[in-house]
mmCIF file of C-alpha atoms and ligand atoms in Angstrom:
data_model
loop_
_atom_site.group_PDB
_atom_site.id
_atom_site.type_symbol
_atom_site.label_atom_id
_atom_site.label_comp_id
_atom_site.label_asym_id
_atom_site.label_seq_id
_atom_site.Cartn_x
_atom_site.Cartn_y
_atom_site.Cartn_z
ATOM 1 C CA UNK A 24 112.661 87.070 115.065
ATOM 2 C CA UNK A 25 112.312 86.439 111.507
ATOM 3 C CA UNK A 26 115.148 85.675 109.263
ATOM 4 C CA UNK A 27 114.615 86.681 105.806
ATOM 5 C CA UNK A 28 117.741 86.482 104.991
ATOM 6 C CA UNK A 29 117.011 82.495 105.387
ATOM 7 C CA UNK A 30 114.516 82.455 103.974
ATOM 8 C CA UNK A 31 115.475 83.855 100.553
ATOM 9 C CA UNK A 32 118.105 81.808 100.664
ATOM 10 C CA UNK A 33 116.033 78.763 101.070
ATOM 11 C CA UNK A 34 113.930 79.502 98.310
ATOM 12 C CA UNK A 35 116.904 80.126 95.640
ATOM 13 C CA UNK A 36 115.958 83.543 95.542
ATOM 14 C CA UNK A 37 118.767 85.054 96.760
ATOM 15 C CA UNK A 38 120.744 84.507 93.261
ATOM 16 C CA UNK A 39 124.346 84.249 93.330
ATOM 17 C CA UNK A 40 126.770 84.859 90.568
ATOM 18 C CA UNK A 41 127.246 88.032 88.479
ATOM 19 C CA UNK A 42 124.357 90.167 87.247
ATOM 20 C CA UNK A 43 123.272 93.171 85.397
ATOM 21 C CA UNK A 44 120.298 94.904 87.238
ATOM 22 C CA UNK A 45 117.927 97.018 86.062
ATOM 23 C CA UNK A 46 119.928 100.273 86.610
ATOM 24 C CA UNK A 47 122.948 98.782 84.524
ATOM 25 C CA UNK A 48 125.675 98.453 87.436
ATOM 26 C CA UNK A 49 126.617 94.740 88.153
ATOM 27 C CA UNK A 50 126.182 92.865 91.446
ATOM 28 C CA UNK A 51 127.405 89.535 92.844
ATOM 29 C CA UNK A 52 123.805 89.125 94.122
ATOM 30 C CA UNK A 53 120.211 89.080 92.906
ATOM 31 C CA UNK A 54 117.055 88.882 94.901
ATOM 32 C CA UNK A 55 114.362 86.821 93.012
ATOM 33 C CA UNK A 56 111.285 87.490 95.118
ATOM 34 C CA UNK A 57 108.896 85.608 92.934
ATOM 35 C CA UNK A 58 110.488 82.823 94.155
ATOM 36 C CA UNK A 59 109.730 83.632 97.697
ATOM 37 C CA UNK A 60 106.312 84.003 96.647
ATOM 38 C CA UNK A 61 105.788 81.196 95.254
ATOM 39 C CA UNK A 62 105.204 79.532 98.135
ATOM 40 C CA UNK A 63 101.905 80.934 99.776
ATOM 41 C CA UNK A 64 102.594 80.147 103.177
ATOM 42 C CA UNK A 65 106.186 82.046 103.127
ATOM 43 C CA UNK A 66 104.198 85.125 101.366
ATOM 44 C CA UNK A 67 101.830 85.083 104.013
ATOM 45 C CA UNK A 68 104.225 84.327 106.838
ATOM 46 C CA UNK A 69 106.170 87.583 105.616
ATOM 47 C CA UNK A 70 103.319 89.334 105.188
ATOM 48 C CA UNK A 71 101.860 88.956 108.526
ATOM 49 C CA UNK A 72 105.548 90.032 110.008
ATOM 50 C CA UNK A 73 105.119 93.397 108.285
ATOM 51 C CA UNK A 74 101.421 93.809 108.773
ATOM 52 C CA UNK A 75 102.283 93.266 112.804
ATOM 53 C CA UNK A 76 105.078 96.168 112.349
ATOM 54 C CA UNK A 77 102.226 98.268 110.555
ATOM 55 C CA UNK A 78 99.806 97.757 113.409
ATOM 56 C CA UNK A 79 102.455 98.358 115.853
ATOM 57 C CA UNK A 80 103.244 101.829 114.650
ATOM 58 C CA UNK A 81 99.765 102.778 115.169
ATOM 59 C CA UNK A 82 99.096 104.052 111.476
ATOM 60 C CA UNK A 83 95.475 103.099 110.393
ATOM 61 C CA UNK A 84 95.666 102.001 106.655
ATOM 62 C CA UNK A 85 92.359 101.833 104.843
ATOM 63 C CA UNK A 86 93.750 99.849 101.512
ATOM 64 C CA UNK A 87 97.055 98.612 99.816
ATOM 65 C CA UNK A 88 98.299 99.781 96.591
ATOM 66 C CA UNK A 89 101.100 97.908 94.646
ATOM 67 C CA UNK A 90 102.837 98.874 91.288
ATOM 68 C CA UNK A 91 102.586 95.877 89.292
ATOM 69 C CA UNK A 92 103.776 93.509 88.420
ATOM 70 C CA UNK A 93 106.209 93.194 91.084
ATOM 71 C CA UNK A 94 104.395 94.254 94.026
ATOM 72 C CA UNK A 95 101.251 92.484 93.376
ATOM 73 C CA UNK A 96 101.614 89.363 95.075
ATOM 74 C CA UNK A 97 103.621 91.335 98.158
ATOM 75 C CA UNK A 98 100.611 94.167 98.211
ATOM 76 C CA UNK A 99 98.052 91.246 98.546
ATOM 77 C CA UNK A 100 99.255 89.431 100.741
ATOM 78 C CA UNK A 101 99.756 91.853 103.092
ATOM 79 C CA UNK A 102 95.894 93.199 102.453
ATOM 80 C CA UNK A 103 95.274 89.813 103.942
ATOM 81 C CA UNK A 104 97.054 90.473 106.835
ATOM 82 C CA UNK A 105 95.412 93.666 107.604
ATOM 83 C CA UNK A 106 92.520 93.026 106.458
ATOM 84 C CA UNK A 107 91.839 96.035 104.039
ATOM 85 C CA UNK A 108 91.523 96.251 99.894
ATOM 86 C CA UNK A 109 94.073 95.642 97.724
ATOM 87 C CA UNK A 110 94.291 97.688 94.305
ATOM 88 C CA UNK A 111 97.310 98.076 91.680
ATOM 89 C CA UNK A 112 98.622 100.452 89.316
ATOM 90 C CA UNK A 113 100.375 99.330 86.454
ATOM 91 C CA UNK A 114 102.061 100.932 83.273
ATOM 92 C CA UNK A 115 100.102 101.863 80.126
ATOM 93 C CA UNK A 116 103.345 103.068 77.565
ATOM 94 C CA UNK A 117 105.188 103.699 80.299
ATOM 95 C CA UNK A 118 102.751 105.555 82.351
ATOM 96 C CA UNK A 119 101.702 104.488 85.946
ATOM 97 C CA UNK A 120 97.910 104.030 85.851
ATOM 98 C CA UNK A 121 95.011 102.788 87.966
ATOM 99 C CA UNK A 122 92.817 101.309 86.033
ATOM 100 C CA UNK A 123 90.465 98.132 85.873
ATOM 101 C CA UNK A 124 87.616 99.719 87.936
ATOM 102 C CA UNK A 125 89.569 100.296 91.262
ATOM 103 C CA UNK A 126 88.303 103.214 92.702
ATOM 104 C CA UNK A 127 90.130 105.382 94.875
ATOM 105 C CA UNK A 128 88.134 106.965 97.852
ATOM 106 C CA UNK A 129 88.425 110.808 98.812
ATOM 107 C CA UNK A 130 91.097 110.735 101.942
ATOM 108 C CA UNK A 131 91.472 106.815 101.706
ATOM 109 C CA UNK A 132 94.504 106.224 104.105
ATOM 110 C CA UNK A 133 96.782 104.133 101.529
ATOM 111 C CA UNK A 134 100.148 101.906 102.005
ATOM 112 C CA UNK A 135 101.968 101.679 98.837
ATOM 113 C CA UNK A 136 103.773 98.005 99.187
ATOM 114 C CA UNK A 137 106.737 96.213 96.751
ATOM 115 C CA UNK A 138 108.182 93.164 96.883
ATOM 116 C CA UNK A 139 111.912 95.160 96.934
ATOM 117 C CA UNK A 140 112.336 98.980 97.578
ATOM 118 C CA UNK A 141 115.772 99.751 95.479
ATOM 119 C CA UNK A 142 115.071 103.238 95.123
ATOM 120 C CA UNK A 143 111.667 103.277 94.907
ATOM 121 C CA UNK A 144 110.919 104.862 92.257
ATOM 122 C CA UNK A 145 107.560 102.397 91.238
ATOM 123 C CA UNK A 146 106.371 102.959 94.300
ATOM 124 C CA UNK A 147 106.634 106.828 94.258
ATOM 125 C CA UNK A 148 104.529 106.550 90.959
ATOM 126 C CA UNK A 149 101.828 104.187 92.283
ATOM 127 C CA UNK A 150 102.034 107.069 95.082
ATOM 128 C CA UNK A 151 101.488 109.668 92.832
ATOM 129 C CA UNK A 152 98.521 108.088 91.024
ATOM 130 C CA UNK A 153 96.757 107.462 94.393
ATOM 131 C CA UNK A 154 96.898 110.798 95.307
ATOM 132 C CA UNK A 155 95.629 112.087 92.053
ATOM 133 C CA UNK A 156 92.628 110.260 92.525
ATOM 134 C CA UNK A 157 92.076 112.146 96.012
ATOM 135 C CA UNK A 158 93.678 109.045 98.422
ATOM 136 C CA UNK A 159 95.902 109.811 101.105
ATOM 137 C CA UNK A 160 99.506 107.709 100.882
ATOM 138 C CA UNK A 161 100.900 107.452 104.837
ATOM 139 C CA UNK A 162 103.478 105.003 104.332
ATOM 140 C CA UNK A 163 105.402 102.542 102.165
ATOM 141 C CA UNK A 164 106.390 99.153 102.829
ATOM 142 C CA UNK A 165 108.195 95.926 101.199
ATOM 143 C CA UNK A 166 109.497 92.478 102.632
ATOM 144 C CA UNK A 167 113.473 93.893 101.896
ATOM 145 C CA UNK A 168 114.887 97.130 101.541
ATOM 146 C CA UNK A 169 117.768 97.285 98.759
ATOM 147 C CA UNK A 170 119.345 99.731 101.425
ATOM 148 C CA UNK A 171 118.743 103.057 99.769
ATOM 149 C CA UNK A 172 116.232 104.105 101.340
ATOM 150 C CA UNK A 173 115.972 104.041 105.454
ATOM 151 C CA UNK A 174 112.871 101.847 106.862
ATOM 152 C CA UNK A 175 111.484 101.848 110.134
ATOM 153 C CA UNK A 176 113.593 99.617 112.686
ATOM 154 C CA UNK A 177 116.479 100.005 111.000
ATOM 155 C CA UNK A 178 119.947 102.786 111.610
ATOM 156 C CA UNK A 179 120.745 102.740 107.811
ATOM 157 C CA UNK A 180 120.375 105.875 106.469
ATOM 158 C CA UNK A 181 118.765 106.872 103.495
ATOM 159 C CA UNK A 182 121.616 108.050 100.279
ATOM 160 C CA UNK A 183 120.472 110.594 97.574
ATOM 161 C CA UNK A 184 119.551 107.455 95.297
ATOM 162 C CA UNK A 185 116.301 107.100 97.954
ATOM 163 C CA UNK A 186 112.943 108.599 95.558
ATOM 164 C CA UNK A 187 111.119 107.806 98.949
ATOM 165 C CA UNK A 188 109.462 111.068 100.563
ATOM 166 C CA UNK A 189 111.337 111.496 103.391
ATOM 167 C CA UNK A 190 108.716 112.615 105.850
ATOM 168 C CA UNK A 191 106.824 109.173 105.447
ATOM 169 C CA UNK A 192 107.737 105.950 107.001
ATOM 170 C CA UNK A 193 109.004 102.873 105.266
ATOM 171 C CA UNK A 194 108.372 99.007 106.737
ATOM 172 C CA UNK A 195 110.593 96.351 105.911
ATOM 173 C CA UNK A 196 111.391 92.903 107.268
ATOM 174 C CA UNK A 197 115.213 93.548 106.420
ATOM 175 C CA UNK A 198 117.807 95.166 104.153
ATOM 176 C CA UNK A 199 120.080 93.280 101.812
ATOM 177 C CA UNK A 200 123.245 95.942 101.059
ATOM 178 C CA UNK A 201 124.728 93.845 98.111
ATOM 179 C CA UNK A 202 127.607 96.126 96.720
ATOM 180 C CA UNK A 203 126.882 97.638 92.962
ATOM 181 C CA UNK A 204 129.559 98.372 90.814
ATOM 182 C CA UNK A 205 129.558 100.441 87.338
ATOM 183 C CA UNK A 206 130.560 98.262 84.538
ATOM 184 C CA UNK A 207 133.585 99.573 84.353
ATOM 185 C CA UNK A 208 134.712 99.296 88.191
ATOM 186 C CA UNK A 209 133.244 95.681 88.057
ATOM 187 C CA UNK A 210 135.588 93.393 90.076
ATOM 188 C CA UNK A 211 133.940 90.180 88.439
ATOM 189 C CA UNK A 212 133.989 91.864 84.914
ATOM 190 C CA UNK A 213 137.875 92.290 85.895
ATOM 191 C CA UNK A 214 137.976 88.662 86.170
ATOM 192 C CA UNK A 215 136.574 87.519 82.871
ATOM 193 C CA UNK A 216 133.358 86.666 83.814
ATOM 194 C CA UNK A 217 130.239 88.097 81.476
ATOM 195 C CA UNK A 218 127.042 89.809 83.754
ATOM 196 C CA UNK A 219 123.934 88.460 82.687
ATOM 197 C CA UNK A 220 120.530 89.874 83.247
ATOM 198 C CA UNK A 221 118.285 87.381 85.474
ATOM 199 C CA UNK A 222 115.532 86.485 83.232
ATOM 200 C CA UNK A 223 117.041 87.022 79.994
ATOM 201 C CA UNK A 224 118.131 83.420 79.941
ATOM 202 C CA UNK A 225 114.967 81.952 80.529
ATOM 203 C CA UNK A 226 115.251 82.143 83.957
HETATM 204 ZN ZN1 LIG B 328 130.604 93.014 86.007
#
């Protein structure tokens, strides 16, 4: 069995300290998946662990889909590993958008893969823009789940943060429950520290 717990940790990208994420609350972790990813033999390691829990479940994918930029390197990898196309959306002023010539087939069984599902609200819009386009999204997948949402393999149920559809399965290789605190509840805040946003200090 796969420890990707480990494995983050041996590639310094699960981040220690005290961080502001995305959604504003502050964490004593951070997961830095790029620099998982780096390394193309741990991507493709990873992604042939989720692709076997794909092919296990018996859901036929025709192609991957990944909200950039995050996702791309996830989404592609694992298109390697089962062997289908790999297209991403990205955002034009905000708006998801598939663009660059990918075409989306009529009924086209898509998985929409991340790197991380928090709440998974990218991937619901990557979602949405495959189905515009007439493609058929039967599942969701990323190498960790932020522990929102509830993946396949897994008793952790999903909280009201989850943007997930419930009715469609989610593969992971693991979640990674890191407590979140609002600024103002902040136990390392309380002790004097100051949260920093990874990658606003060029890193
Ligand atoms: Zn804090």
């Amino acid at each position: 069995m796969m420890n990707v717990a480990i494995i983050y940790k041996d590639s310094q990208a699960l981040l220690e300290g005290h961080f502001k994420l995305s959604s504003g609350n502050h964490s004593q972790f951070y997961l830095q998946s790029a620099k998982v990813l780096e390394n193309p033999k741990t991507a493709k390691l990873l992604a042939e662990a989720l692709a076997e829990q794909i092919i296990a479940s018996g859901i036929k994918i025709d192609a991957v889909c990944s909200p950039a930029l995050g996702g791309i390197i996830s989404g592609f990898a694992l298109a390697t590993a089962l062997d289908v196309r790999f297209i991403f959306a990205e955002r034009v002023e905000g708006i998801m958008t598939i663009r660059r010539g990918f075409e989306v087939q009529e009924n086209e069984k898509y998985i929409i893969c991340e790197d991380i599902i928090t709440t998974g609200g990218s991937a619901l819009e990557a979602a949405k823009e495959v189905e515009k386009s007439g493609g058929n999204v039967v599942a969701y997948a990323a190498l960790a789940n932020r522990g929102f949402c509830s993946r396949e393999n897994s008793d952790l149920e999903a909280t009201s943060s989850c943007k997930l559809p419930l009715d469609k399965p989610l593969f992971a290789l693991e979640d990674f429950t890191f407590e979140m605190y609002e600024e103002k509840d902040c136990p390392l805040c309380k002790d004097g520290s100051t949260a920093y946003k990874p990658g606003s200090r060029g890193n």
